[in-house]
PDB file of C-alpha atoms in Angstrom:
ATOM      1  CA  UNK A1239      37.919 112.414 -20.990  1.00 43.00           C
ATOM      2  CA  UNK A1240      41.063 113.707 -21.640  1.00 49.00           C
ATOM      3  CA  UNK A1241      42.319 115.292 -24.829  1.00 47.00           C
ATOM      4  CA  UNK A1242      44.842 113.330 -26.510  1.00 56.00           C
ATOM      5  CA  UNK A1243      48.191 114.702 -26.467  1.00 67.00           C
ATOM      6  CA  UNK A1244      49.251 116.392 -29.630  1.00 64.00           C
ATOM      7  CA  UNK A1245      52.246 114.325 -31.123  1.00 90.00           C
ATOM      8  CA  UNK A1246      51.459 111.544 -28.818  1.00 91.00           C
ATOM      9  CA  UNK A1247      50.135 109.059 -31.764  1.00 91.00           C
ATOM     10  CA  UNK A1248      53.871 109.997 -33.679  1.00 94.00           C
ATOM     11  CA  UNK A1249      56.003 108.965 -30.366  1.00 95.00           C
ATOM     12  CA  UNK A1250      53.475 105.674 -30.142  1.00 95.00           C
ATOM     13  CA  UNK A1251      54.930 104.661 -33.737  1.00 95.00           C
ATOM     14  CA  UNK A1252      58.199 105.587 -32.990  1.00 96.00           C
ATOM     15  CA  UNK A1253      58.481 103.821 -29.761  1.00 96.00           C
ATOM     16  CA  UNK A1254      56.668 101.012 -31.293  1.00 96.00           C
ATOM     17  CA  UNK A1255      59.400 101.271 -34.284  1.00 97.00           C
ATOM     18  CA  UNK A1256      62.004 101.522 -31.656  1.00 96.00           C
ATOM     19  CA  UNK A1257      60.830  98.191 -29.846  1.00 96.00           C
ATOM     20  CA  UNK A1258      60.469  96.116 -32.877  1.00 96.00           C
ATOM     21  CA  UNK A1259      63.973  97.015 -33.749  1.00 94.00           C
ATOM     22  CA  UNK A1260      65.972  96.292 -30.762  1.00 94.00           C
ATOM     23  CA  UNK A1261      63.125  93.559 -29.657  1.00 94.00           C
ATOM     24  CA  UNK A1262      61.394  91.662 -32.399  1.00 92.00           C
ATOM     25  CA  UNK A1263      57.733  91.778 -33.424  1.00 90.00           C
ATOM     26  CA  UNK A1264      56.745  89.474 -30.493  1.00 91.00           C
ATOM     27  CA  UNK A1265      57.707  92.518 -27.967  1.00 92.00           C
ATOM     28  CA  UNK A1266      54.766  94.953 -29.608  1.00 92.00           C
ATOM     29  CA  UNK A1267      52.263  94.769 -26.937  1.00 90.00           C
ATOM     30  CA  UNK A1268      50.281  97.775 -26.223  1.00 90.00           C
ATOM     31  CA  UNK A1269      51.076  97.581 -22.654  1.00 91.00           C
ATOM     32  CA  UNK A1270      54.940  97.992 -23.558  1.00 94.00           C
ATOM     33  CA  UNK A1271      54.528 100.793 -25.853  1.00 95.00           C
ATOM     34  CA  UNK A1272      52.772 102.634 -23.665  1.00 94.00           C
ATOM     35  CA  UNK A1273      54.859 102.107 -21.236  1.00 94.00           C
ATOM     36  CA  UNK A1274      57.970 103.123 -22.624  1.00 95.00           C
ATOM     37  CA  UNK A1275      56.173 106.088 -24.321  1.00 94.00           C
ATOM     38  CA  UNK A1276      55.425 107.117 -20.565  1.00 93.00           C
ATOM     39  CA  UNK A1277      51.931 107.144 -21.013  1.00 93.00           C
ATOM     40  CA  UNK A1278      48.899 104.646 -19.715  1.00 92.00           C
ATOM     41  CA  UNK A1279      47.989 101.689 -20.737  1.00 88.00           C
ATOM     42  CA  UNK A1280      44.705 102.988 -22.027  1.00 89.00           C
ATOM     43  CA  UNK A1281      46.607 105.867 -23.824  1.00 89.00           C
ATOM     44  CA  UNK A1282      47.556 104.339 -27.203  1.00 90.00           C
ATOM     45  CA  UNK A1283      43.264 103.184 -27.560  1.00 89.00           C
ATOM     46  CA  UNK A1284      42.971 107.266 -28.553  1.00 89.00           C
ATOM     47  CA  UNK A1285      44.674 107.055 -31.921  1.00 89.00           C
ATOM     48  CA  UNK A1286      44.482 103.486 -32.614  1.00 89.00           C
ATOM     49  CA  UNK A1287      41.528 101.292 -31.426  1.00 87.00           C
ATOM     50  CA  UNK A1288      42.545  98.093 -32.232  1.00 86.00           C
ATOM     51  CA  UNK A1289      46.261  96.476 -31.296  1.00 87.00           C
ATOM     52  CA  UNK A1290      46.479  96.009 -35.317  1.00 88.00           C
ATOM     53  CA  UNK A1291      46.179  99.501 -36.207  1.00 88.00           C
ATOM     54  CA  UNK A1292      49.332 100.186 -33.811  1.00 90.00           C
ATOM     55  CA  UNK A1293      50.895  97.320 -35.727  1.00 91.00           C
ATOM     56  CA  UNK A1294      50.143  98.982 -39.223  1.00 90.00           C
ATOM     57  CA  UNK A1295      51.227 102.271 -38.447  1.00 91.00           C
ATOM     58  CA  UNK A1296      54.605 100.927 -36.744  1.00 93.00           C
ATOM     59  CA  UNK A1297      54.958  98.491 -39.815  1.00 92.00           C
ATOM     60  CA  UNK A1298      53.620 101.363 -42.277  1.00 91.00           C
ATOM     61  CA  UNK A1299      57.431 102.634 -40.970  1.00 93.00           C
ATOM     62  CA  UNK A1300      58.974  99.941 -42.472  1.00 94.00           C
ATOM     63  CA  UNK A1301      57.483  99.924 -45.937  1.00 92.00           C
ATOM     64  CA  UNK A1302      58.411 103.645 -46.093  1.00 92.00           C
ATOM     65  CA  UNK A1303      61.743 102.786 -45.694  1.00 95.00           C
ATOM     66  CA  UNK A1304      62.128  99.631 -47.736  1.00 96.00           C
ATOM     67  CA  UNK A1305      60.558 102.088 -50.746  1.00 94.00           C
ATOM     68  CA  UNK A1306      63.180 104.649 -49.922  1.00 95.00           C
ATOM     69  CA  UNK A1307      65.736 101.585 -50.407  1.00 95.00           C
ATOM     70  CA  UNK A1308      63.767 100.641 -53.956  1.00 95.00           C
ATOM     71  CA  UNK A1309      63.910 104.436 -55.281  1.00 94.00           C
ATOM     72  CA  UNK A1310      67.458 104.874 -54.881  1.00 94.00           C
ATOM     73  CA  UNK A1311      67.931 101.223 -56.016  1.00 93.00           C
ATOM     74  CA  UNK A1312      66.160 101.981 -59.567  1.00 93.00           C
ATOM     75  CA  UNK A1313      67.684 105.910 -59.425  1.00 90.00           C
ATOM     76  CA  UNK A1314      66.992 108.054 -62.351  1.00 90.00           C
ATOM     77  CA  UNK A1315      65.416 104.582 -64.067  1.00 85.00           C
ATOM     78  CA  UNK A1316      67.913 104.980 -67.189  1.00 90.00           C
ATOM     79  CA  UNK A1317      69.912 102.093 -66.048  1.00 90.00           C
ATOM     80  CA  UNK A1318      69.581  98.391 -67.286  1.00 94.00           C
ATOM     81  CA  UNK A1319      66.162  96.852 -65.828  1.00 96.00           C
ATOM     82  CA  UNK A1320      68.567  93.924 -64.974  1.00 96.00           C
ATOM     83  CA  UNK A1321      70.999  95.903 -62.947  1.00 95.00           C
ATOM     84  CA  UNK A1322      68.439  97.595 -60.987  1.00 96.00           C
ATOM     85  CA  UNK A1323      66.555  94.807 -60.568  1.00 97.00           C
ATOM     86  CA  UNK A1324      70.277  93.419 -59.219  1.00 96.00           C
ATOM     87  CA  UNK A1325      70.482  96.395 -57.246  1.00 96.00           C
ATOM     88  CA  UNK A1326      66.931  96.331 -55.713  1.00 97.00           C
ATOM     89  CA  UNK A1327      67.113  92.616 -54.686  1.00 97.00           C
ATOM     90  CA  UNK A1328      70.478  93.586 -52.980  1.00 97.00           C
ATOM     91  CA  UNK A1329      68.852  96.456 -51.214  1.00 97.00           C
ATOM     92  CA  UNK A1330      65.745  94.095 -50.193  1.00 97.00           C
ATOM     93  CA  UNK A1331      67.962  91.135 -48.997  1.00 98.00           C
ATOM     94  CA  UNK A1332      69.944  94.133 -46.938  1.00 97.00           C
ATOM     95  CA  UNK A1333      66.760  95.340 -45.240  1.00 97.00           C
ATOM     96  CA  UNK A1334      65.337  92.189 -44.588  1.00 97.00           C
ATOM     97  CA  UNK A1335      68.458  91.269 -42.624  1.00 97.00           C
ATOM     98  CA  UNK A1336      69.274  94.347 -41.128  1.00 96.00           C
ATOM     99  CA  UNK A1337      65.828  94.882 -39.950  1.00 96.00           C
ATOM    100  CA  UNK A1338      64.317  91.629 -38.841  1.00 95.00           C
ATOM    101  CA  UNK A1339      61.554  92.207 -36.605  1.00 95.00           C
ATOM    102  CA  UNK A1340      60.449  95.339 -38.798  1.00 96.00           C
ATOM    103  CA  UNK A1341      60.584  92.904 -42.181  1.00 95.00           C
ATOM    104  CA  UNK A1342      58.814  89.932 -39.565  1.00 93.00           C
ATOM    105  CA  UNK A1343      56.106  92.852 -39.009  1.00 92.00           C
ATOM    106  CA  UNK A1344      55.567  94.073 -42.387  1.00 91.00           C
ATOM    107  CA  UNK A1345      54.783  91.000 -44.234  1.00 86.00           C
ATOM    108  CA  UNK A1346      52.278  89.625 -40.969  1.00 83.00           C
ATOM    109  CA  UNK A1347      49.220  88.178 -42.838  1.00 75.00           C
ATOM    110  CA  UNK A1348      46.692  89.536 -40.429  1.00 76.00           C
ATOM    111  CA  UNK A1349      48.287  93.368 -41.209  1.00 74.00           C
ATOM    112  CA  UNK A1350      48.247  93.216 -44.913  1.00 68.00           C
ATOM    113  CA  UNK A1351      45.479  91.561 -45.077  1.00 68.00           C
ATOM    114  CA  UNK A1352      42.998  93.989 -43.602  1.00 64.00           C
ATOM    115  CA  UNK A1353      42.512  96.490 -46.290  1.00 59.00           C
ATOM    116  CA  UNK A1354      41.606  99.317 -44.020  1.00 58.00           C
ATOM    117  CA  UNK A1355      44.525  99.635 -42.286  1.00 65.00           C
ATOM    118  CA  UNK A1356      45.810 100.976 -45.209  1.00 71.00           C
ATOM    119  CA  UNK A1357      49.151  98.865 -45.447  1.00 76.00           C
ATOM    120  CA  UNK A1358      48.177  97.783 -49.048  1.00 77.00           C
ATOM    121  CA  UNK A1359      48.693 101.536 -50.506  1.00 80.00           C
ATOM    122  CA  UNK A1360      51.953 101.433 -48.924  1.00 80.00           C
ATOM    123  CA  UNK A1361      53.080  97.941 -50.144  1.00 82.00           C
ATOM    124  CA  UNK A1362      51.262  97.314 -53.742  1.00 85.00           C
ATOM    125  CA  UNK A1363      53.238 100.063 -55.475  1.00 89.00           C
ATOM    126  CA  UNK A1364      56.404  99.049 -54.170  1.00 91.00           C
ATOM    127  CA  UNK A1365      55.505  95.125 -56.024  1.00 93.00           C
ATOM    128  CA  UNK A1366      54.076  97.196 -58.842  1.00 94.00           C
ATOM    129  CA  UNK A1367      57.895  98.566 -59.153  1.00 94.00           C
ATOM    130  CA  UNK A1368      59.150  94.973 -59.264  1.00 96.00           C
ATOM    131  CA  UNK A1369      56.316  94.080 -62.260  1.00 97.00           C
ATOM    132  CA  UNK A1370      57.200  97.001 -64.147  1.00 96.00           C
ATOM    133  CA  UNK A1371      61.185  96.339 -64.238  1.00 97.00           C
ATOM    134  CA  UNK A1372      60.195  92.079 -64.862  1.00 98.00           C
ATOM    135  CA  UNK A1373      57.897  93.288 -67.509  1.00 97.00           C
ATOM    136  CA  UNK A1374      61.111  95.449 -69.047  1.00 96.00           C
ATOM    137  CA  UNK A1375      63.650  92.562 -68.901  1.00 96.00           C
ATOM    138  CA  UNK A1376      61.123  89.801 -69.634  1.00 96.00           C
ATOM    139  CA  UNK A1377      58.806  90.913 -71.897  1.00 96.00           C
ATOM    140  CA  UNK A1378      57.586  87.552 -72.712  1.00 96.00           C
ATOM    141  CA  UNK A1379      56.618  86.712 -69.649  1.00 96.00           C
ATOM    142  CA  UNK A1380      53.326  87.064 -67.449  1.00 98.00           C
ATOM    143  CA  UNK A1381      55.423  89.779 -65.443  1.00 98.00           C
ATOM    144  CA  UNK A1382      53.342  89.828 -62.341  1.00 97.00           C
ATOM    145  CA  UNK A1383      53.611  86.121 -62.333  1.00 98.00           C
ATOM    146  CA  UNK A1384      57.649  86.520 -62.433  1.00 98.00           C
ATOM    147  CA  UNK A1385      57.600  89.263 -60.378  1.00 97.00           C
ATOM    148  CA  UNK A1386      55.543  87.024 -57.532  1.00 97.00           C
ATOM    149  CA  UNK A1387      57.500  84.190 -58.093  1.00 98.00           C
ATOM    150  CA  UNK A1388      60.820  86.089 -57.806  1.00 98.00           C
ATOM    151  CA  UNK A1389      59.939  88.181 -54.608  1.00 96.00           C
ATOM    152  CA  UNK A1390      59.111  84.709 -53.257  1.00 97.00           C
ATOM    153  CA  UNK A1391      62.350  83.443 -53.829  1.00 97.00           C
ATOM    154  CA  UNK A1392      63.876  86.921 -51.847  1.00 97.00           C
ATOM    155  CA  UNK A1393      61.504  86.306 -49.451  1.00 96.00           C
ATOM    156  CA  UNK A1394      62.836  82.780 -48.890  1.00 97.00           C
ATOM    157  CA  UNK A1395      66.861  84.043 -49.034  1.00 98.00           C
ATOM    158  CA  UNK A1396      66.012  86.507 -46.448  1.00 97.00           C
ATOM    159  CA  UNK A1397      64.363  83.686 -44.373  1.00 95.00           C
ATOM    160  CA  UNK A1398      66.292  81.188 -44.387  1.00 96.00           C
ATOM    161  CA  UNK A1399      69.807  82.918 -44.556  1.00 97.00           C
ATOM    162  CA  UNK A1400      68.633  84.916 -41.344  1.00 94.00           C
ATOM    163  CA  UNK A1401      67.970  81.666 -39.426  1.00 94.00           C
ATOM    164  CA  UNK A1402      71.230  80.593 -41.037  1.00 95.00           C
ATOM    165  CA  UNK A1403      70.119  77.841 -43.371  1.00 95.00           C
ATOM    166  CA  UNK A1404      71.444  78.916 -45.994  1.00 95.00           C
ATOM    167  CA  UNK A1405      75.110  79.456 -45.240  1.00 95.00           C
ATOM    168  CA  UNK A1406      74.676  76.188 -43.456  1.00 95.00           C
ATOM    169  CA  UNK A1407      73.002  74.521 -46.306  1.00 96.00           C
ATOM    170  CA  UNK A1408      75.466  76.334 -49.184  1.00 95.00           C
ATOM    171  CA  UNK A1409      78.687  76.835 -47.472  1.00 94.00           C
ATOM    172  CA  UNK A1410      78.114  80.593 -48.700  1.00 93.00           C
ATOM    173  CA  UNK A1411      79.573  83.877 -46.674  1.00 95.00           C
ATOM    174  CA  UNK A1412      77.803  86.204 -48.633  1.00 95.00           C
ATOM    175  CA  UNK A1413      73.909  86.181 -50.033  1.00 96.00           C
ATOM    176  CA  UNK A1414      74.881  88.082 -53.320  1.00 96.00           C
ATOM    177  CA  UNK A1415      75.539  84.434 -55.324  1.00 96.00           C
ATOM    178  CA  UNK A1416      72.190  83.543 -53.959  1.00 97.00           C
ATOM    179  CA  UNK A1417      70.576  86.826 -55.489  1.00 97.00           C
ATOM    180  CA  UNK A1418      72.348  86.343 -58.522  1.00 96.00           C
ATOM    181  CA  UNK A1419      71.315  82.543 -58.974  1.00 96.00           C
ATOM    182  CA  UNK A1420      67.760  83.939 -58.257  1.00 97.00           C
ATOM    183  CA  UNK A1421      67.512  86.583 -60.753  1.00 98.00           C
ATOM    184  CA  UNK A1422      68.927  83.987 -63.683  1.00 97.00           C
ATOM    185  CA  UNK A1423      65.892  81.438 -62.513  1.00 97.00           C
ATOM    186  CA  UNK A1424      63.546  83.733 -62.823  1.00 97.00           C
ATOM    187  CA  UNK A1425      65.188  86.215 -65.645  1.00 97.00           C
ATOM    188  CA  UNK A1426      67.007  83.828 -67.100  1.00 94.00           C
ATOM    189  CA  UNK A1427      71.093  84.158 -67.690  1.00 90.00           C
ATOM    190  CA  UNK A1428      72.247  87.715 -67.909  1.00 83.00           C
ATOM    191  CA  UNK A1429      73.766  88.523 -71.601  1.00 74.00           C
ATOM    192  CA  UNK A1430      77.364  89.202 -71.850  1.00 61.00           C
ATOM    193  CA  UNK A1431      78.674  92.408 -72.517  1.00 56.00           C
TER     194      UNK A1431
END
């Protein structure tokens, strides 16, 4: 047997990143990648046995950047847990849409699910960011609960205003009074200054 090709597993990810990008989640076959990674078929089995474990490292890619997009969101952390909750949702809603098959990817069931693939130490702190700021501006609240229930409602806006429901549906040209209705649901009206 041959030994596997030093950097080999990287360029797998990245042409499996690559794909999703420009193709959707449906184009991640093993066959493809390997193909356009100019390698066998077979090749890709070396570093990860299973078609899922590709998936997880490719989609491991995205949750890297979509915390990226959270730290610089919440910054230095001095600013109001509203506003950088504001400025997170903005960021999420911006990689959700700008990255559709990558966002499709990341939240598969089947992915995040299996616990050894290792996804979960990637994705739990970044909802453990979203508790912590809830928890700040609603300290009366079951923050996880809020948390959950407004990351389901981002989820949704991302959904549906990427199959175009939701400009459709609200006449809207721009998700930000969408995000803003969201966060006073689930925070409640923002104070005036």
């Amino acid at each position: 047997m041959d030994e596997p090709e030093p950097g080999l597993r990287a360029r797998l990810v990245d042409v499996g990143v690559d794909l999703v990008t420009r193709e959707g989640a449906q184009a991640l076959t093993l066959r493809e990648i390997a193909r356009r990674a100019g390698v066998s078929h077979g090749a890709p089995r070396r570093y990860f046995p299973t078609h899922l474990e590709l998936l997880s490292a490719i989609a491991r890619r995205g949750f890297d950047a979509l915390a990226t997009r959270a730290a610089e969101a919440i910054g230095d952390g001095t600013a109001n847990p509203r506003a950088q909750l504001a400025e997170l949702g903005r960021r999420y809603l911006e990689f959700a849409l700008g990255n559709r098959g990558m966002y499709e990817l990341m939240f598969r069931h089947d992915l995040l699910e299996s616990g050894h693939l290792g996804l979960r130490d990637t994705s739990l702190p970044l909802f453990r960011g979203l508790v912590d700021l809830v928890g700040r501006v609603r300290p009366d609240a079951d923050a996880r609960l809020v948390a959950g229930a407004l990351w389901a409602n981002l989820h949704g806006i991302a959904q549906l205003w990427g199959w175009g429901s939701l400009p459709l549906a609200t006449g809207a040209d721009d998700f930000v009074p969408l995000l803003r209705s969201a966060l006073d649901a689930h925070l409640g009206p923002e104070a005036a200054v």
